[in-house]
């Protein structure tokens, strides 16, 4: 039975008919809810019985909570296309979603549980996902995507290390587990974002008769990815080294050079595209910000949020919107609602950076959190009909009409 045949024969709940549906919906809801809890914590409310400090919980639930759900939804959708093998749908998919939810609940009530129980509950979804992807990629002999598998394994290792650091009473939000997990996700952004952004841009420009197209992947791109991996390895193992700020600056410049070859300035008419270019630009600018922080020119927290809220937050929202539209048979065009989500998240990033430079202005943090909730909560509301209803029989013709 082919992938398409299995999809056609599926008769269960629509949310479990494709990997992206439940994971994208629940991850976006969690991004919004966790931010509301975090803003309340900043105001002094002790809402959750936590074992780890609130800063570590906040960092963990963005990187290893929300982001892990988006990664799961994306890979469960992409890997069957990469390998030609059958997707995970129905009861097995529901079980995987349940494991992800179990991790979120365990972290939220970690003060009532043994830390080892919390760690196992939290790691369960990623480990099962890793086992599935390893089977599919290896059996499908899809060697091109082995780096994705390796990065997911590093991500799971980082999560375990984060729990160990928190159990020792350390500031896990600034520990090696956090750096390793962040580096793994940033490499995924560089690898997969660097694959889909020029590809989607090339297709869109070519369909409109444009002749200036993104430069195909070549040795120079491979060299930039290698440099990025080297820099992130230093970020993990030797973040205080004297040479790290210089390496960060060079890597940021290399990534911006790579991005400039993808013709992003021609995509202003399509938000589904320019948001990918902007998210990738924030990846590059994050290296520059980390370099500036290493020289003591700016504070570390706002620099780190260019990567976290900016590159990762915006790239994941961009991928969720595009994948949800494309895999549900809808037109690949961002309507006013989707564009508003992108702008809200951009506003959240900008105000979070301003809050880091103006720490006395607590209202900036609240405004940033509000815009974040609008971005991700708005996605859940706007895309609920897309995610919870069956795939449309035929893609509508692009042109006037209502789009998300």
Coordinates of C-alpha atoms in Angstrom, one line a residue:
X1 CA 0.0 0.0 0.0
X2 CA 1.4 3.4 -1.0
X3 CA 1.4 6.5 1.2
X4 CA -1.4 8.0 -0.8
X5 CA -3.5 4.8 -0.6
X6 CA -3.0 4.6 3.1
X7 CA -4.2 8.2 3.5
X8 CA -7.2 7.6 1.4
X9 CA -8.2 4.5 3.3
X10 CA -7.8 6.1 6.7
X11 CA -11.2 6.5 8.5
X12 CA -10.2 7.8 12.0
X13 CA -10.1 11.3 13.5
X14 CA -8.8 13.9 11.0
X15 CA -6.3 15.2 13.6
X16 CA -4.5 11.9 13.5
X17 CA -4.6 11.5 9.7
X18 CA -1.3 13.3 9.2
X19 CA 1.7 14.0 11.6
X20 CA 1.5 17.7 11.3
X21 CA -2.1 18.2 12.3
X22 CA -2.3 17.4 16.0
X23 CA 1.3 18.4 16.7
X24 CA 1.1 21.8 15.1
X25 CA -2.2 22.6 16.8
X26 CA -1.2 21.5 20.2
X27 CA 2.3 23.0 20.0
X28 CA 0.9 26.4 19.0
X29 CA -1.6 26.2 21.9
X30 CA 1.2 25.3 24.3
X31 CA 3.4 28.2 23.0
X32 CA 0.6 30.6 23.8
X33 CA -0.4 29.0 27.2
X34 CA 3.2 28.6 28.4
X35 CA 3.9 32.3 27.6
X36 CA 0.8 33.4 29.7
X37 CA 2.1 31.3 32.6
X38 CA 5.6 32.8 32.2
X39 CA 4.3 36.4 32.2
X40 CA 2.3 35.6 35.3
X41 CA 5.5 34.2 36.9
X42 CA 7.3 37.4 36.1
X43 CA 4.6 39.3 38.0
X44 CA 5.2 37.1 41.1
X45 CA 2.5 34.5 40.7
X46 CA 3.6 31.0 41.8
X47 CA 1.2 29.1 39.5
X48 CA 2.9 25.8 39.0
X49 CA 4.5 23.4 41.5
X50 CA 7.9 23.3 39.8
X51 CA 11.2 21.6 40.8
X52 CA 13.4 23.7 38.5
X53 CA 13.6 27.4 38.7
X54 CA 11.1 29.4 36.6
X55 CA 13.7 30.6 34.2
X56 CA 14.8 27.1 33.4
X57 CA 11.1 26.0 33.0
X58 CA 10.5 28.8 30.6
X59 CA 13.6 28.0 28.5
X60 CA 12.9 24.3 28.6
X61 CA 9.3 24.5 27.6
X62 CA 10.1 26.6 24.6
X63 CA 13.0 24.6 23.3
X64 CA 12.2 21.1 24.5
X65 CA 8.5 21.5 24.8
X66 CA 7.0 23.6 22.0
X67 CA 9.9 23.2 19.5
X68 CA 10.0 19.4 20.0
X69 CA 6.3 19.2 19.1
X70 CA 6.8 21.2 15.9
X71 CA 9.9 19.1 15.0
X72 CA 7.8 16.0 15.5
X73 CA 5.0 17.3 13.3
X74 CA 7.3 18.4 10.6
X75 CA 9.4 15.2 10.5
X76 CA 6.4 12.8 10.7
X77 CA 5.1 14.6 7.6
X78 CA 8.4 15.0 5.7
X79 CA 10.1 11.7 6.3
X80 CA 7.5 9.6 4.4
X81 CA 8.0 11.9 1.5
X82 CA 11.8 11.6 1.8
X83 CA 11.8 7.8 2.0
X84 CA 8.6 6.7 0.1
X85 CA 7.6 4.6 3.2
X86 CA 4.3 4.6 5.0
X87 CA 3.5 7.4 7.5
X88 CA 2.6 7.1 11.1
X89 CA -1.2 7.8 11.4
X90 CA -4.1 6.8 13.6
X91 CA -3.5 5.1 16.9
X92 CA 0.3 5.1 16.8
X93 CA 0.3 8.8 16.0
X94 CA -2.3 9.5 18.8
X95 CA 0.0 7.6 21.2
X96 CA 3.0 9.7 20.2
X97 CA 1.0 12.9 20.7
X98 CA -0.1 11.6 24.1
X99 CA 3.6 11.1 25.1
X100 CA 4.3 14.7 24.1
X101 CA 1.4 15.9 26.3
X102 CA 2.6 13.7 29.1
X103 CA 5.9 15.5 29.0
X104 CA 4.2 18.9 29.3
X105 CA 2.1 17.8 32.2
X106 CA 5.1 16.2 34.0
X107 CA 7.1 19.4 33.7
X108 CA 4.2 21.5 34.9
X109 CA 3.8 19.5 38.1
X110 CA 7.4 18.5 38.5
X111 CA 7.5 19.6 42.1
X112 CA 5.1 16.7 42.9
X113 CA 7.1 14.0 41.2
X114 CA 10.6 12.5 41.3
X115 CA 12.9 14.3 38.8
X116 CA 13.7 11.0 37.2
X117 CA 10.0 10.3 36.5
X118 CA 9.7 13.8 35.0
X119 CA 12.8 13.2 32.8
X120 CA 11.5 9.9 31.5
X121 CA 8.1 11.3 30.8
X122 CA 9.6 14.3 29.0
X123 CA 12.0 12.3 26.9
X124 CA 9.5 9.6 25.8
X125 CA 8.1 11.3 22.8
X126 CA 11.4 12.4 21.3
X127 CA 13.0 8.9 21.9
X128 CA 10.0 7.1 20.2
X129 CA 10.1 9.6 17.4
X130 CA 13.9 9.0 17.0
X131 CA 13.4 5.3 16.9
X132 CA 10.7 5.6 14.2
X133 CA 12.8 8.0 12.1
X134 CA 15.9 5.8 12.4
X135 CA 13.9 2.8 11.1
X136 CA 12.4 4.8 8.2
X137 CA 15.6 6.6 7.1
X138 CA 17.8 3.5 7.4
X139 CA 15.3 1.1 5.8
X140 CA 14.6 3.6 3.1
X141 CA 18.3 4.1 2.5
X142 CA 17.8 7.8 2.7
X143 CA 21.4 8.6 3.6
X144 CA 21.0 12.3 2.7
X145 CA 18.9 12.9 5.8
X146 CA 21.1 11.0 8.3
X147 CA 22.3 14.4 9.6
X148 CA 18.7 15.2 10.6
X149 CA 18.7 11.9 12.6
X150 CA 22.0 12.8 14.3
X151 CA 20.7 16.2 15.2
X152 CA 17.5 14.8 16.7
X153 CA 19.7 12.4 18.8
X154 CA 21.7 15.3 20.0
X155 CA 18.5 17.1 20.9
X156 CA 17.3 14.2 23.0
X157 CA 20.7 14.0 24.7
X158 CA 20.5 17.7 25.5
X159 CA 17.1 17.4 27.1
X160 CA 18.4 14.6 29.4
X161 CA 21.4 16.8 30.3
X162 CA 19.1 19.7 31.0
X163 CA 17.1 17.6 33.5
X164 CA 20.3 16.4 35.2
X165 CA 21.6 19.9 35.6
X166 CA 18.3 21.1 37.0
X167 CA 18.2 18.2 39.4
X168 CA 21.7 19.3 40.7
X169 CA 20.2 22.7 41.4
X170 CA 22.1 24.4 38.6
X171 CA 20.8 27.2 36.4
X172 CA 19.9 24.8 33.6
X173 CA 18.6 27.6 31.4
X174 CA 22.3 28.6 31.0
X175 CA 23.9 25.2 31.1
X176 CA 25.4 22.8 28.6
X177 CA 22.1 21.0 28.0
X178 CA 20.4 24.2 26.9
X179 CA 23.4 25.1 24.6
X180 CA 23.5 21.7 23.1
X181 CA 19.7 21.6 22.5
X182 CA 19.8 25.1 21.0
X183 CA 22.7 24.3 18.8
X184 CA 21.0 21.2 17.5
X185 CA 17.8 23.1 16.6
X186 CA 19.8 25.9 15.0
X187 CA 21.6 23.4 12.8
X188 CA 18.2 22.0 11.8
X189 CA 17.2 25.5 10.8
X190 CA 20.4 26.0 8.8
X191 CA 20.0 22.5 7.2
X192 CA 16.3 22.3 6.5
X193 CA 15.6 26.0 6.4
X194 CA 18.5 26.3 4.0
X195 CA 16.9 23.6 1.9
X196 CA 13.3 24.7 1.7
X197 CA 13.8 28.5 1.6
X198 CA 15.7 28.7 -1.8
X199 CA 13.6 25.8 -3.2
X200 CA 10.2 27.3 -2.5
X201 CA 11.5 30.7 -3.7
X202 CA 12.9 29.2 -6.9
X203 CA 9.6 27.5 -7.7
X204 CA 7.6 30.7 -7.0
X205 CA 9.8 33.0 -9.0
X206 CA 10.0 30.6 -11.9
X207 CA 6.2 30.3 -12.1
X208 CA 6.1 34.1 -12.5
X209 CA 8.7 34.1 -15.3
X210 CA 11.5 35.6 -13.2
X211 CA 15.0 34.9 -14.5
X212 CA 17.0 35.8 -11.4
X213 CA 16.6 32.6 -9.3
X214 CA 18.3 31.4 -6.1
X215 CA 21.7 29.9 -6.5
X216 CA 21.5 26.0 -6.3
X217 CA 23.2 24.3 -3.4
X218 CA 26.9 23.9 -3.9
X219 CA 30.2 23.5 -2.2
X220 CA 30.0 27.0 -0.8
X221 CA 26.8 26.2 1.0
X222 CA 28.4 23.0 2.3
X223 CA 31.3 25.1 3.6
X224 CA 29.0 27.5 5.4
X225 CA 27.1 24.6 7.0
X226 CA 30.5 23.2 8.1
X227 CA 31.5 26.5 9.6
X228 CA 28.2 26.8 11.3
X229 CA 28.6 23.3 12.9
X230 CA 32.1 24.2 14.0
X231 CA 31.0 27.5 15.6
X232 CA 28.1 25.8 17.4
X233 CA 30.4 23.1 18.7
X234 CA 32.5 25.8 20.2
X235 CA 29.4 27.5 21.6
X236 CA 28.5 24.2 23.3
X237 CA 32.0 23.3 24.7
X238 CA 33.8 26.5 25.1
X239 CA 31.4 29.5 25.1
X240 CA 33.8 31.7 27.1
X241 CA 36.8 31.1 24.8
X242 CA 38.4 34.3 23.6
X243 CA 38.2 33.3 20.0
X244 CA 34.4 32.5 20.1
X245 CA 33.1 36.1 19.5
X246 CA 35.3 36.3 16.4
X247 CA 34.1 32.9 15.1
X248 CA 30.5 34.0 15.8
X249 CA 30.9 37.2 13.7
X250 CA 32.5 35.3 10.8
X251 CA 29.8 32.7 10.8
X252 CA 27.0 35.3 10.9
X253 CA 28.6 37.0 7.8
X254 CA 28.9 33.7 6.0
X255 CA 25.2 32.9 6.7
X256 CA 24.1 36.3 5.5
X257 CA 26.1 35.8 2.3
X258 CA 24.4 32.5 1.8
X259 CA 21.0 34.1 2.4
X260 CA 21.7 36.9 -0.1
X261 CA 22.0 34.4 -2.9
X262 CA 18.4 33.3 -2.5
X263 CA 16.7 36.3 -4.0
X264 CA 14.7 37.1 -1.0
X265 CA 14.1 40.7 -2.0
X266 CA 11.9 39.5 -4.8
X267 CA 9.5 37.7 -2.5
X268 CA 7.8 40.7 -0.9
X269 CA 4.5 39.9 -2.5
X270 CA 4.2 36.6 -0.8
X271 CA 4.4 36.5 3.0
X272 CA 4.8 32.7 3.0
X273 CA 8.2 33.2 1.4
X274 CA 9.5 36.4 2.9
X275 CA 8.9 35.1 6.4
X276 CA 11.3 32.2 5.6
X277 CA 14.0 34.6 4.5
X278 CA 13.4 36.8 7.5
X279 CA 13.6 33.8 9.9
X280 CA 16.9 32.7 8.3
X281 CA 18.2 36.3 8.5
X282 CA 17.6 36.1 12.2
X283 CA 19.6 32.9 12.4
X284 CA 22.6 34.8 10.9
X285 CA 22.0 38.0 13.0
X286 CA 21.9 35.8 16.1
X287 CA 25.5 34.8 15.4
X288 CA 26.5 38.5 15.2
X289 CA 24.5 39.2 18.4
X290 CA 26.3 36.4 20.3
X291 CA 29.6 37.7 19.0
X292 CA 28.7 41.2 20.3
X293 CA 27.7 39.8 23.6
X294 CA 31.0 38.0 23.8
X295 CA 32.8 41.3 23.4
X296 CA 30.6 42.8 26.2
X297 CA 28.8 45.2 23.8
X298 CA 25.3 43.9 24.5
X299 CA 23.7 41.8 27.2
X300 CA 23.6 38.0 26.6
X301 CA 19.8 37.6 27.1
X302 CA 18.6 39.8 24.2
X303 CA 21.3 38.3 22.0
X304 CA 20.1 34.7 22.8
X305 CA 16.5 35.7 22.1
X306 CA 17.3 36.6 18.5
X307 CA 18.0 32.9 18.0
X308 CA 15.2 31.6 20.3
X309 CA 12.2 33.8 19.7
X310 CA 13.5 35.1 16.3
X311 CA 15.1 32.4 14.2
X312 CA 13.4 29.4 15.8
X313 CA 10.1 31.0 16.7
X314 CA 9.6 32.6 13.3
X315 CA 10.9 29.7 11.3
X316 CA 8.6 27.2 13.1
X317 CA 5.6 29.5 12.6
X318 CA 6.5 29.9 8.9
X319 CA 6.8 26.1 8.5
X320 CA 3.6 25.4 10.4
X321 CA 1.6 27.8 8.2
X322 CA 3.0 26.7 4.9
X323 CA 2.9 22.9 5.7
X324 CA -0.6 23.2 7.0
X325 CA -1.9 24.9 3.9
X326 CA 0.1 22.7 1.4
X327 CA -0.6 19.3 3.0
X328 CA -4.3 20.1 3.4
X329 CA -4.7 20.9 -0.3
X330 CA -5.2 24.6 0.1
X331 CA -3.7 27.5 -1.8
X332 CA -0.1 28.3 -1.0
X333 CA -0.9 32.0 -0.3
X334 CA -0.8 33.8 3.0
X335 CA -4.0 35.9 3.5
X336 CA -4.3 38.9 5.8
X337 CA -4.8 36.6 8.9
X338 CA -1.6 34.7 8.4
X339 CA 0.4 37.8 7.6
X340 CA -0.9 39.3 10.8
X341 CA 0.4 36.3 12.7
X342 CA 3.9 36.9 11.2
X343 CA 3.8 40.6 12.1
X344 CA 2.7 39.8 15.6
X345 CA 5.6 37.5 16.2
X346 CA 8.0 40.0 14.6
X347 CA 6.7 42.5 17.1
X348 CA 7.2 40.1 19.9
X349 CA 10.8 39.6 19.0
X350 CA 11.5 43.3 18.7
X351 CA 9.9 44.2 22.0
X352 CA 11.7 41.3 23.7
X353 CA 15.0 42.7 22.5
X354 CA 14.0 46.2 23.7
X355 CA 13.1 44.7 27.1
X356 CA 16.6 43.3 27.3
X357 CA 18.2 46.7 26.7
X358 CA 15.7 48.5 28.9
X359 CA 15.3 46.1 31.8
X360 CA 13.4 48.7 34.0
X361 CA 10.6 48.8 31.4
X362 CA 8.8 45.6 32.5
X363 CA 5.8 46.6 30.3
X364 CA 8.0 45.7 27.3
X365 CA 8.2 42.1 28.5
X366 CA 4.4 42.0 28.9
X367 CA 3.9 43.5 25.5
X368 CA 6.3 41.0 24.0
X369 CA 4.4 38.1 25.7
X370 CA 1.1 39.5 24.5
X371 CA 2.3 39.6 20.9
X372 CA 3.7 36.1 21.2
X373 CA 0.3 34.8 22.4
X374 CA -1.4 36.6 19.5
X375 CA 1.0 35.0 17.1
X376 CA 0.7 31.4 18.3
X377 CA -2.7 31.5 19.8
X378 CA -3.9 33.2 16.6
X379 CA -2.4 30.4 14.6
X380 CA -4.3 27.8 16.6
X381 CA -7.6 29.7 16.1
X382 CA -7.1 30.6 12.4
X383 CA -5.7 27.2 11.4
X384 CA -8.1 25.0 13.4
X385 CA -10.4 24.5 10.4
X386 CA -7.4 23.7 8.2
X387 CA -6.0 21.2 10.7
X388 CA -9.2 19.6 12.0
X389 CA -11.0 19.2 8.6
X390 CA -10.2 16.7 5.8
X391 CA -7.9 17.7 3.0
X392 CA -9.8 19.6 0.3
X393 CA -10.4 17.5 -2.9
X394 CA -8.8 20.0 -5.2
X395 CA -6.5 23.0 -4.6
X396 CA -8.4 26.2 -5.3
X397 CA -7.2 28.4 -8.1
X398 CA -4.9 31.2 -6.9
X399 CA -6.5 34.6 -7.2
X400 CA -9.2 36.5 -5.4
X401 CA -10.8 34.7 -2.6
X402 CA -10.5 34.0 1.1
X403 CA -7.3 32.5 2.4
X404 CA -6.0 32.0 5.9

